[in-house]
Tab-separated table of C-alpha atoms and ligand atoms in Angstrom:
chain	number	residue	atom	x	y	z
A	189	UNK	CA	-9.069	24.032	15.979
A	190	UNK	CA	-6.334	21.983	17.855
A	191	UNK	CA	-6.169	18.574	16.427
A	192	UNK	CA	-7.580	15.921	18.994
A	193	UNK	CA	-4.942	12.489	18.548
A	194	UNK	CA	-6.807	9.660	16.927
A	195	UNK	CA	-6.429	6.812	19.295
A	196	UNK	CA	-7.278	3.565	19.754
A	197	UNK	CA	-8.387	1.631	22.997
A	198	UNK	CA	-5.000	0.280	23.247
A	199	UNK	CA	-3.232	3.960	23.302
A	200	UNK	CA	-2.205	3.514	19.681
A	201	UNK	CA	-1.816	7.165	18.043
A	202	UNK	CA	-3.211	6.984	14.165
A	203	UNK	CA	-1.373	9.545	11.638
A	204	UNK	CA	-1.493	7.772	8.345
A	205	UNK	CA	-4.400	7.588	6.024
A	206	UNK	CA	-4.548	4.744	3.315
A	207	UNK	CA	-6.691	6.013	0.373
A	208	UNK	CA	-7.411	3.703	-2.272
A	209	UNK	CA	-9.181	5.997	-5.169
A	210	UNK	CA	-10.161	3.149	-7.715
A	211	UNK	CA	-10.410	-0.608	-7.104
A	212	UNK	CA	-9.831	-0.420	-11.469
A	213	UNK	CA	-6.198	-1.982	-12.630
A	214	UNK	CA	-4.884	-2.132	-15.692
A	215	UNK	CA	-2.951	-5.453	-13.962
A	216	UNK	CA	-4.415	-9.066	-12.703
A	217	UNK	CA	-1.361	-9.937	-10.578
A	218	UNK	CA	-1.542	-13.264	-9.550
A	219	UNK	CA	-1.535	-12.563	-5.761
A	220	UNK	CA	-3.991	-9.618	-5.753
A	221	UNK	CA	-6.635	-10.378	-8.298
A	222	UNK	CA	-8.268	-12.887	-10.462
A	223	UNK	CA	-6.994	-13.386	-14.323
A	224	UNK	CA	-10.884	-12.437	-14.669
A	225	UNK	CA	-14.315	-11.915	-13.168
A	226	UNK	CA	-13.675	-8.822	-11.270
A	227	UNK	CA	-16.880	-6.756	-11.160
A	228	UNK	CA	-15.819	-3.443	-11.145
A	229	UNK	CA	-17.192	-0.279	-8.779
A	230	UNK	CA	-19.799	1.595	-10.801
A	231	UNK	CA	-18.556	4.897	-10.717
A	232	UNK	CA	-21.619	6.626	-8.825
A	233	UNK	CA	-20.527	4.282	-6.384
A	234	UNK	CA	-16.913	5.371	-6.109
A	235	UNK	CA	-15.970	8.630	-3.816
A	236	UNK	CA	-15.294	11.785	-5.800
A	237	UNK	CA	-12.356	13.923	-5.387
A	238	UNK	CA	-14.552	16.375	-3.657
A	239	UNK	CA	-15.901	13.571	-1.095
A	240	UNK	CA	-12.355	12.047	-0.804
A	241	UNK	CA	-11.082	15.589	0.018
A	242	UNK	CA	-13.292	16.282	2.636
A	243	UNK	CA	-12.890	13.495	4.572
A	244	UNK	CA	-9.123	13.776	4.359
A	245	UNK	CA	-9.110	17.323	5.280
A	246	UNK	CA	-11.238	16.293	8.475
A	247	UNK	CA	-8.862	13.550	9.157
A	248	UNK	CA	-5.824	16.272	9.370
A	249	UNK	CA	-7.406	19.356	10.772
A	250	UNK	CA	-9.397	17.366	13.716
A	251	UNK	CA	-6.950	14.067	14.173
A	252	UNK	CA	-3.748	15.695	13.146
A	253	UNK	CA	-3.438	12.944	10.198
A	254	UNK	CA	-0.342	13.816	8.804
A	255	UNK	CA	0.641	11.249	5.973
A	256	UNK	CA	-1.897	10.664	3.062
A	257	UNK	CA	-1.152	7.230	0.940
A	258	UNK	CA	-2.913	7.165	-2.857
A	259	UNK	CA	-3.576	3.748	-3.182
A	260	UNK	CA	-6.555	1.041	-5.148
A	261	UNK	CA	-6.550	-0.676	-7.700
A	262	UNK	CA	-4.514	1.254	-9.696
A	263	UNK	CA	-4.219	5.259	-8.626
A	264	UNK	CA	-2.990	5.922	-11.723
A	265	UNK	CA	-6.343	4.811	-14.054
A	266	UNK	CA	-8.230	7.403	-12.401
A	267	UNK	CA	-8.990	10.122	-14.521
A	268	UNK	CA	-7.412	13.763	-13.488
A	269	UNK	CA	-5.488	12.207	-10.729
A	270	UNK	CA	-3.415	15.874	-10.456
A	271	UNK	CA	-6.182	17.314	-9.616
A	272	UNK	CA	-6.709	15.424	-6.769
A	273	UNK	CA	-2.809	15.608	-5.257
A	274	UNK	CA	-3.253	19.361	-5.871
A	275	UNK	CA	-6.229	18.986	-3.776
A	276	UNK	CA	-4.918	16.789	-0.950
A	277	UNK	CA	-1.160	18.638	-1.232
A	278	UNK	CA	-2.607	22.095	0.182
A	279	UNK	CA	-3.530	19.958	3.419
A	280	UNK	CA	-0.126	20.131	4.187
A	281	UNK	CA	0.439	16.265	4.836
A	282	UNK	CA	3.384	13.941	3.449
A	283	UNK	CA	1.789	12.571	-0.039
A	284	UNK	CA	2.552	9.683	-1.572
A	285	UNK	CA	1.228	7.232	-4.354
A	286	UNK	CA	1.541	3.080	-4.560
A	287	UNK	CA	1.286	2.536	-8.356
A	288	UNK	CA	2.046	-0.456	-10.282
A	289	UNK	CA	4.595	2.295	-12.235
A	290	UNK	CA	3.191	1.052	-15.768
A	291	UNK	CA	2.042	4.766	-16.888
A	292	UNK	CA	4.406	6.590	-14.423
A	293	UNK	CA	6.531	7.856	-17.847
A	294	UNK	CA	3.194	9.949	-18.939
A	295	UNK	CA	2.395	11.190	-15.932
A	296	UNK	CA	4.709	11.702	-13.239
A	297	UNK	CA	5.553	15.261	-13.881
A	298	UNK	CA	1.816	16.350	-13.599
A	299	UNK	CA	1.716	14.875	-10.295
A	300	UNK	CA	5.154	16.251	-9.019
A	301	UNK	CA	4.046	19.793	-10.356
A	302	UNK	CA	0.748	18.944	-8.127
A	303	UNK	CA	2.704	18.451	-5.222
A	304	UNK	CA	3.201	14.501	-5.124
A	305	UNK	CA	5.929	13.974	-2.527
A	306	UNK	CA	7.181	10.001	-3.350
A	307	UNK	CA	5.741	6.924	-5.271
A	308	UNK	CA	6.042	3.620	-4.290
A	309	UNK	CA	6.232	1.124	-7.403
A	310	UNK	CA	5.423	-2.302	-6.910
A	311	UNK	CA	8.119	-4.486	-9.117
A	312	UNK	CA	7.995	-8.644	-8.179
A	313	UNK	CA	10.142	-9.786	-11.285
A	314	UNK	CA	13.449	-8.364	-13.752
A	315	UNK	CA	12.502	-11.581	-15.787
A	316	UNK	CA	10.220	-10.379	-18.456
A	317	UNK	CA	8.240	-13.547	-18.759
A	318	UNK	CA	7.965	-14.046	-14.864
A	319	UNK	CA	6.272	-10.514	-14.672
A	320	UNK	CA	3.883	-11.184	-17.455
A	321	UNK	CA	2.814	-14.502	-15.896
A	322	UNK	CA	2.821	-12.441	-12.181
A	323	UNK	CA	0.817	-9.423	-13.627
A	324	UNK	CA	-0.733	-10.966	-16.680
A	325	UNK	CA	0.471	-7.695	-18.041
A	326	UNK	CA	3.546	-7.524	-20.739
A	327	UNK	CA	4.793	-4.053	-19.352
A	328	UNK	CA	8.089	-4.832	-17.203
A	329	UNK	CA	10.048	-2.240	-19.783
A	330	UNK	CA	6.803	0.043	-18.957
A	331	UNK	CA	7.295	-0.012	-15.445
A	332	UNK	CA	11.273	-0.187	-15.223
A	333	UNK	CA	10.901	3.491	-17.386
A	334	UNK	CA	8.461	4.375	-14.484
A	335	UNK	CA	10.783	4.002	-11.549
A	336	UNK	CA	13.012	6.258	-13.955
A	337	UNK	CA	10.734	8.639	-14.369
A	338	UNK	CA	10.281	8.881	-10.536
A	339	UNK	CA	13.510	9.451	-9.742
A	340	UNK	CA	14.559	11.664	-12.457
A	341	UNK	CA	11.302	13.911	-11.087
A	342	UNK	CA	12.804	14.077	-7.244
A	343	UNK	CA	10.071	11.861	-5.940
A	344	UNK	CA	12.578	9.945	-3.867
A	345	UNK	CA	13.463	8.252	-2.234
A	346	UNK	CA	11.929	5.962	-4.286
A	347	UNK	CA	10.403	2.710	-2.904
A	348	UNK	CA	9.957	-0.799	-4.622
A	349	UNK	CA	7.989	-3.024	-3.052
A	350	UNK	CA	8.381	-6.553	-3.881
A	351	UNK	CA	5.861	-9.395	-3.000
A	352	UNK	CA	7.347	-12.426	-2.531
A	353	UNK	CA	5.720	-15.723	-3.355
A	354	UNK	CA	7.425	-19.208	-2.505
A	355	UNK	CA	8.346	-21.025	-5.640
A	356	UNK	CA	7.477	-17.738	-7.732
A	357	UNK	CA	9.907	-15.019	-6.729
A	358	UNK	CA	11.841	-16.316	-3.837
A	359	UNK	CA	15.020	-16.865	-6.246
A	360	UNK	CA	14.969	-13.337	-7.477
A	361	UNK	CA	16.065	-11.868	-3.644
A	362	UNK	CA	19.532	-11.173	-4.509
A	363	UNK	CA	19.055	-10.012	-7.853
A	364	UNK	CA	16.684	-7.371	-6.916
A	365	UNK	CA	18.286	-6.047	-4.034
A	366	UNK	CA	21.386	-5.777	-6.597
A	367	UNK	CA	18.713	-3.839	-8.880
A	368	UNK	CA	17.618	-1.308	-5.589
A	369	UNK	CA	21.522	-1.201	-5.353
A	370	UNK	CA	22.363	-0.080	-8.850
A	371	UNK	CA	19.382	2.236	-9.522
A	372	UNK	CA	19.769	3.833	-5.709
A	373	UNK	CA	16.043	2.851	-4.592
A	374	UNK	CA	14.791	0.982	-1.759
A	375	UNK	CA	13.555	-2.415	-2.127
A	376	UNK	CA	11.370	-3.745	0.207
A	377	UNK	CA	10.162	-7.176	0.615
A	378	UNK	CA	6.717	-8.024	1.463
A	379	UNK	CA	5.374	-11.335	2.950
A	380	UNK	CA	2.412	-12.426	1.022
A	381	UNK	CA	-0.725	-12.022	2.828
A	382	UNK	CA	-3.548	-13.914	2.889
A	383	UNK	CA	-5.830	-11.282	0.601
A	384	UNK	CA	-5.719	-12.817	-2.638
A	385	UNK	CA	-8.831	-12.852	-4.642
A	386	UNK	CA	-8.550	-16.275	-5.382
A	387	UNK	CA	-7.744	-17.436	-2.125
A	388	UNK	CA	-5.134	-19.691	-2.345
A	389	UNK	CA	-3.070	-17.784	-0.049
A	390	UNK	CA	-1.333	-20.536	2.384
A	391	UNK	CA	1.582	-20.040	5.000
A	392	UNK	CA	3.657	-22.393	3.087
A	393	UNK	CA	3.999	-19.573	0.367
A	394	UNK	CA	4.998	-17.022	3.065
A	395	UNK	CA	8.691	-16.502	2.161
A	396	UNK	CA	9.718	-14.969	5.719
A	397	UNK	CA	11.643	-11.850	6.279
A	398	UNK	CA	14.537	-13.311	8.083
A	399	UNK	CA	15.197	-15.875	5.490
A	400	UNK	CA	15.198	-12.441	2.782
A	401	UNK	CA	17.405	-11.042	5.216
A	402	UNK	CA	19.904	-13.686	5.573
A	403	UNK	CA	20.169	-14.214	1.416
A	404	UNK	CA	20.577	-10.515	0.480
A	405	UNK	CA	22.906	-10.098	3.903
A	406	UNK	CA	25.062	-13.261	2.318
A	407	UNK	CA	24.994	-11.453	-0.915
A	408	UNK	CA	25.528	-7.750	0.291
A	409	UNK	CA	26.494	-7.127	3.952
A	410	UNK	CA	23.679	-5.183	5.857
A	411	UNK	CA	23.398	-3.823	9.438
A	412	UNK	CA	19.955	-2.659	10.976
A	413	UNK	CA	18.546	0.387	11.036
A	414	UNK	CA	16.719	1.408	13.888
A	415	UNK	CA	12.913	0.860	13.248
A	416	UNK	CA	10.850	4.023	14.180
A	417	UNK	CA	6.507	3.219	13.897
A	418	UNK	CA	6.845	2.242	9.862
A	419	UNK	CA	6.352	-1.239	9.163
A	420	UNK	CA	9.388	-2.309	7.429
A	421	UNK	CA	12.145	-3.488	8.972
A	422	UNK	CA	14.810	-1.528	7.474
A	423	UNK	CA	18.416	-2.679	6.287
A	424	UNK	CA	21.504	-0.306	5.875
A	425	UNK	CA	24.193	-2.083	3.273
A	426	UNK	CA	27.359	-2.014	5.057
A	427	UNK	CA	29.245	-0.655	1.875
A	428	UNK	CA	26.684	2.478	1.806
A	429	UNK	CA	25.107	1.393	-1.275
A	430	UNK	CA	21.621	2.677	0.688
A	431	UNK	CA	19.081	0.354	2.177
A	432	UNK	CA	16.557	-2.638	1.531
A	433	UNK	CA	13.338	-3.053	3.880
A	434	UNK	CA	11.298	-5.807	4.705
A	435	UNK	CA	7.550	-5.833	5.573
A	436	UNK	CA	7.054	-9.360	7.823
A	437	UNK	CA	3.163	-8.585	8.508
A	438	UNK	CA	3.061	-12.525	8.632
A	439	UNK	CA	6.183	-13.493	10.440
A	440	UNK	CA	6.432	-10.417	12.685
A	441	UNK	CA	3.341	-8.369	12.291
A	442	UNK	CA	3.801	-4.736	13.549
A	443	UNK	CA	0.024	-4.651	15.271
A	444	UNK	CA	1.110	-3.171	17.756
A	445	UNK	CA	2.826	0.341	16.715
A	446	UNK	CA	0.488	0.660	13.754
A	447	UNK	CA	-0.665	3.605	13.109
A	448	UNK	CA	-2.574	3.335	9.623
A	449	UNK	CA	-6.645	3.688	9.146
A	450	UNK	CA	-7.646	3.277	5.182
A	451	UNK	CA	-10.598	4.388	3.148
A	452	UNK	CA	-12.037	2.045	0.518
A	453	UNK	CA	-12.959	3.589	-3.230
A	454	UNK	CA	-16.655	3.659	-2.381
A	455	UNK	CA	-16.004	5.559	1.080
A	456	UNK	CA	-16.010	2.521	3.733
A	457	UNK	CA	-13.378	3.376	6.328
A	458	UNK	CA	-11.370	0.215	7.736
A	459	UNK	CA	-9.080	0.599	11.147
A	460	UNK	CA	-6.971	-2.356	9.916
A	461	UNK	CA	-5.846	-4.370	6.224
A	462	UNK	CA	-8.043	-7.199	7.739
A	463	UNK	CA	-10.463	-5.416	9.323
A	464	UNK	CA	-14.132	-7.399	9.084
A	465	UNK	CA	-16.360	-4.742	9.689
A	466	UNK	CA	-15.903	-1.002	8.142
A	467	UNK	CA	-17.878	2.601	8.422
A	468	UNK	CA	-19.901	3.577	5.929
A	469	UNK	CA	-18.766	7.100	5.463
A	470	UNK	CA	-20.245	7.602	1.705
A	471	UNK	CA	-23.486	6.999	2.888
A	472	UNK	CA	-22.410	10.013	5.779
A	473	UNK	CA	-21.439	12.279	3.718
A	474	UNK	CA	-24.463	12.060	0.809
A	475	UNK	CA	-26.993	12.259	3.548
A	476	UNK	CA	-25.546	15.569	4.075
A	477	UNK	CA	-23.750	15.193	7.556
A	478	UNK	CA	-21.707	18.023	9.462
A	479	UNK	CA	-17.847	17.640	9.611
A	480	UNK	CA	-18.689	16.736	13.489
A	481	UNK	CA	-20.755	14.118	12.449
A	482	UNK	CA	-18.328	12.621	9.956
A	483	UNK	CA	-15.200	12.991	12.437
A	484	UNK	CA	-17.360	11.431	15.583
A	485	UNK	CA	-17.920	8.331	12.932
A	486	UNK	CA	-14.195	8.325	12.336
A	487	UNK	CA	-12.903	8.387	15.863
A	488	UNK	CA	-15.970	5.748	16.953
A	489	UNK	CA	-13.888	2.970	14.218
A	490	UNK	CA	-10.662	3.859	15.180
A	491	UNK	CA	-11.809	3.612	18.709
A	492	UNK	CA	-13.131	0.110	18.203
A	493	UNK	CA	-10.126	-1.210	16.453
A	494	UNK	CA	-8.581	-4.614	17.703
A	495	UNK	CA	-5.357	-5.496	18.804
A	496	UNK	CA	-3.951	-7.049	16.031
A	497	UNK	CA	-4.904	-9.323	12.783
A	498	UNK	CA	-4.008	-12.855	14.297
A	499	UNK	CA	-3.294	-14.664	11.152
A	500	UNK	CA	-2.235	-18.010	11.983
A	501	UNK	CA	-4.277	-18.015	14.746
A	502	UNK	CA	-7.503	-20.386	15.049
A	503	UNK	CA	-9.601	-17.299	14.723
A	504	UNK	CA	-8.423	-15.661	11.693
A	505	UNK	CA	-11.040	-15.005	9.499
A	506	UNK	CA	-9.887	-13.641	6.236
A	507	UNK	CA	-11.108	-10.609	5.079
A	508	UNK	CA	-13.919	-10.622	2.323
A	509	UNK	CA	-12.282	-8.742	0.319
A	510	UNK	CA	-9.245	-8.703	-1.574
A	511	UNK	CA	-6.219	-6.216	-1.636
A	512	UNK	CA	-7.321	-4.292	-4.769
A	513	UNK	CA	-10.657	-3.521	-3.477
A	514	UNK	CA	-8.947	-2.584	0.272
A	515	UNK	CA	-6.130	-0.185	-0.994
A	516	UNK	CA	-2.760	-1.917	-0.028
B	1323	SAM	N1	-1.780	-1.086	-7.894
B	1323	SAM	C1	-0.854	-0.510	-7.002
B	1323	SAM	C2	0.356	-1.382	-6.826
B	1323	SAM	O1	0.351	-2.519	-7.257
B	1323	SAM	O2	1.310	-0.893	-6.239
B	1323	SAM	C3	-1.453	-0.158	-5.660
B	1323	SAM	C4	-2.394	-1.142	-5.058
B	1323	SAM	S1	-1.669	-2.696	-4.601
B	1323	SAM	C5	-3.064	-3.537	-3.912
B	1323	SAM	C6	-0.706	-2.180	-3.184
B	1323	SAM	C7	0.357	-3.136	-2.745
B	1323	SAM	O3	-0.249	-4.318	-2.268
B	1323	SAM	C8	1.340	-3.558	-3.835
B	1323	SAM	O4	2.651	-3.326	-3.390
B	1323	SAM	C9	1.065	-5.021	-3.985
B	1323	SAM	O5	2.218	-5.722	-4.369
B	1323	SAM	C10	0.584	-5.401	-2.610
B	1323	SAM	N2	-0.198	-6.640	-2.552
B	1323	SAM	C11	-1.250	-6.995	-3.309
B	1323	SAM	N3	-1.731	-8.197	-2.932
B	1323	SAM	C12	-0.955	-8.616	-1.896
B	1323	SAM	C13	-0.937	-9.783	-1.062
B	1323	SAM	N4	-1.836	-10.771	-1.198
B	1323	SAM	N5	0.019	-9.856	-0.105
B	1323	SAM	C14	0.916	-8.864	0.068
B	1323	SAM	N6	0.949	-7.739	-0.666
B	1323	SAM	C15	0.034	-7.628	-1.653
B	1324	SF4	FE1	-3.328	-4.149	-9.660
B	1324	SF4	FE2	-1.651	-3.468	-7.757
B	1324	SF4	FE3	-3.318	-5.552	-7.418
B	1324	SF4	FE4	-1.300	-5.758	-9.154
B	1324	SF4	S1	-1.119	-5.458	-6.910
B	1324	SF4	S2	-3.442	-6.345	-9.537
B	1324	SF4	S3	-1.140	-3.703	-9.933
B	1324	SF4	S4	-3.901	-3.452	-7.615
């Protein structure tokens, strides 16, 4: 069968699938979650690997998906996650995992055997005590080992992905660009978005890309790289010590060349990160619906997806749920 391209009303082509596989963490960072009350999926509720693999392996043979994302919660808490990249590498697509890097150490060889491509680990602090009070987790040694481990197993290059929070983190640019320097990995700086659990996200604590830009570039000389569909902005350092990225989905959303859908842990399928309305394809799938079925419901949400997220704008409604339960 000759994949049909998954687009949307306004032409935009959709490759990339976003699958969180737990809305679980073994962290409560400040900007994702709250330091308690999170009810948790029960696990009937959650896809299993079969389920998850199915609907991936209808995304790529009938919409020519070729990138596949492991997100949550936490990827890593899930049980037999090898199984599952040995599952989803035979599609054939680019795989990748965004972990929190705290368990990398113990398992990052399974997953490279399984045929994990590259990690992303999310890092905000080097200050030990900042990232405790960030991730309400003592584990920065943890998770410096993990970005180790990752690049000692050839998962590279290796991304770090950096939240930034005004008043939190916004000192910290320069040192952890010097970090992604020294350790050869790419930092990349993410505007905070407004999908907090607690919802105190406000535009004030936006720290915006070209203000990142112009501190590490005052610090470390950069040029640009020419941006191709991703969404980070991406850096060269003009002494070819690599490069540094910046995601400005608040400043300078990329709306319009995105080409991402995402699947929740309990199967709903969302065309954007602030989508308000998702397809229930758990619900599709138990009932005991053909592939066609399942790929018509697919195309009919990307189909209907909207131009772009609007925050700022008098009609931004945040979504109701937060990041961990979406899959960044
Ligand atoms: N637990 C994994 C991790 O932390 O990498 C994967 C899931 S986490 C929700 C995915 C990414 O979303 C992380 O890079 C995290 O820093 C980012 N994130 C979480 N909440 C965010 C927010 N309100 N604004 C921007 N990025 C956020
Ligand atoms: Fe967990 Fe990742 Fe959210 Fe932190 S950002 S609480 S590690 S899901």
């Amino acid at each position: 069968m000759t994949p049909e391209p998954l687009v949307d009303s306004f032409g935009r082509v959709h490759r990339d699938l976003r699958i969180s596989i737990t809305d679980r963490c073994n962290f409560r960072c400040t900007y994702c979650m709250p330091a308690e009350g999170m009810t948790w999926l029960p696990r009937s509720e959650v896809l299993a690997f079969e389920e998850l693999t199915r609907i991936a392996r209808i995304c790529v043979d009938r919409f020519g998906i070729d990138s596949i994302r492991l997100t949550g919660g936490e990827p890593t808490v899930r049980a037999h996650l090898p199984v599952l990249v040995a599952q989803l590498a035979a599609l054939g697509v680019d795989l990748a995992l965004t972990t929190n890097g705290a368990t990398l150490r113990a398992s990052v060889a399974d997953l490279a055997a399984a045929g994990l491509r590259r990690v992303n680990v999310s890092l905000d602090s080097l200050r030990p005590e900042r990232f405790a009070a960030l991730t309400r987790r003592d584990a920065l040694p943890a998770v410096l080992d993990g970005i180790d481990a990752a690049v000692e197993a050839g998962l590279g290059p290796v991304k770090v992905n950096v939240v930034l929070v005004r008043g939190v983190n916004d000192d910290e640019v320069v040192d952890l660009a010097r970090f992604g320097r020294d350790k050869g990995v790419t930092i990349r700086f993410i505007e905070f978005m407004p999908l907090d659990a607690d919802r105190r996200w406000d535009r004030s604590a936006v720290v915006p890309a070209e203000e990142i830009v112009a501190a590490i570039d005052a610090a470390f000389p950069v040029e640009p790289v020419t941006r191709a569909s991703e969404p980070a902005e991406r850096w060269r350092y003009v002494d070819g010590a690599g490069e540094v990225g910046v995601i400005p989905s608040v400043t300078r959303p990329f709306c319009a060349s995105c080409d991402r859908i995402r699947l929740t842990a309990e199967g709903r399928l969302r065309s954007c990160l602030f989508a308000t309305d998702e397809t229930d394809l758990r619900s599709l799938l138990r009932s005991g619906a053909s592939d066609d079925a399942v790929a018509a419901a697919v195309a009919r949400t990307v189909a209907g997806k909207w131009a772009g997220h609007g925050i700022g704008s008098a009609t931004f409604v945040a979504p109701p749920r937060s990041m961990s339960q979406i899959g960044g």
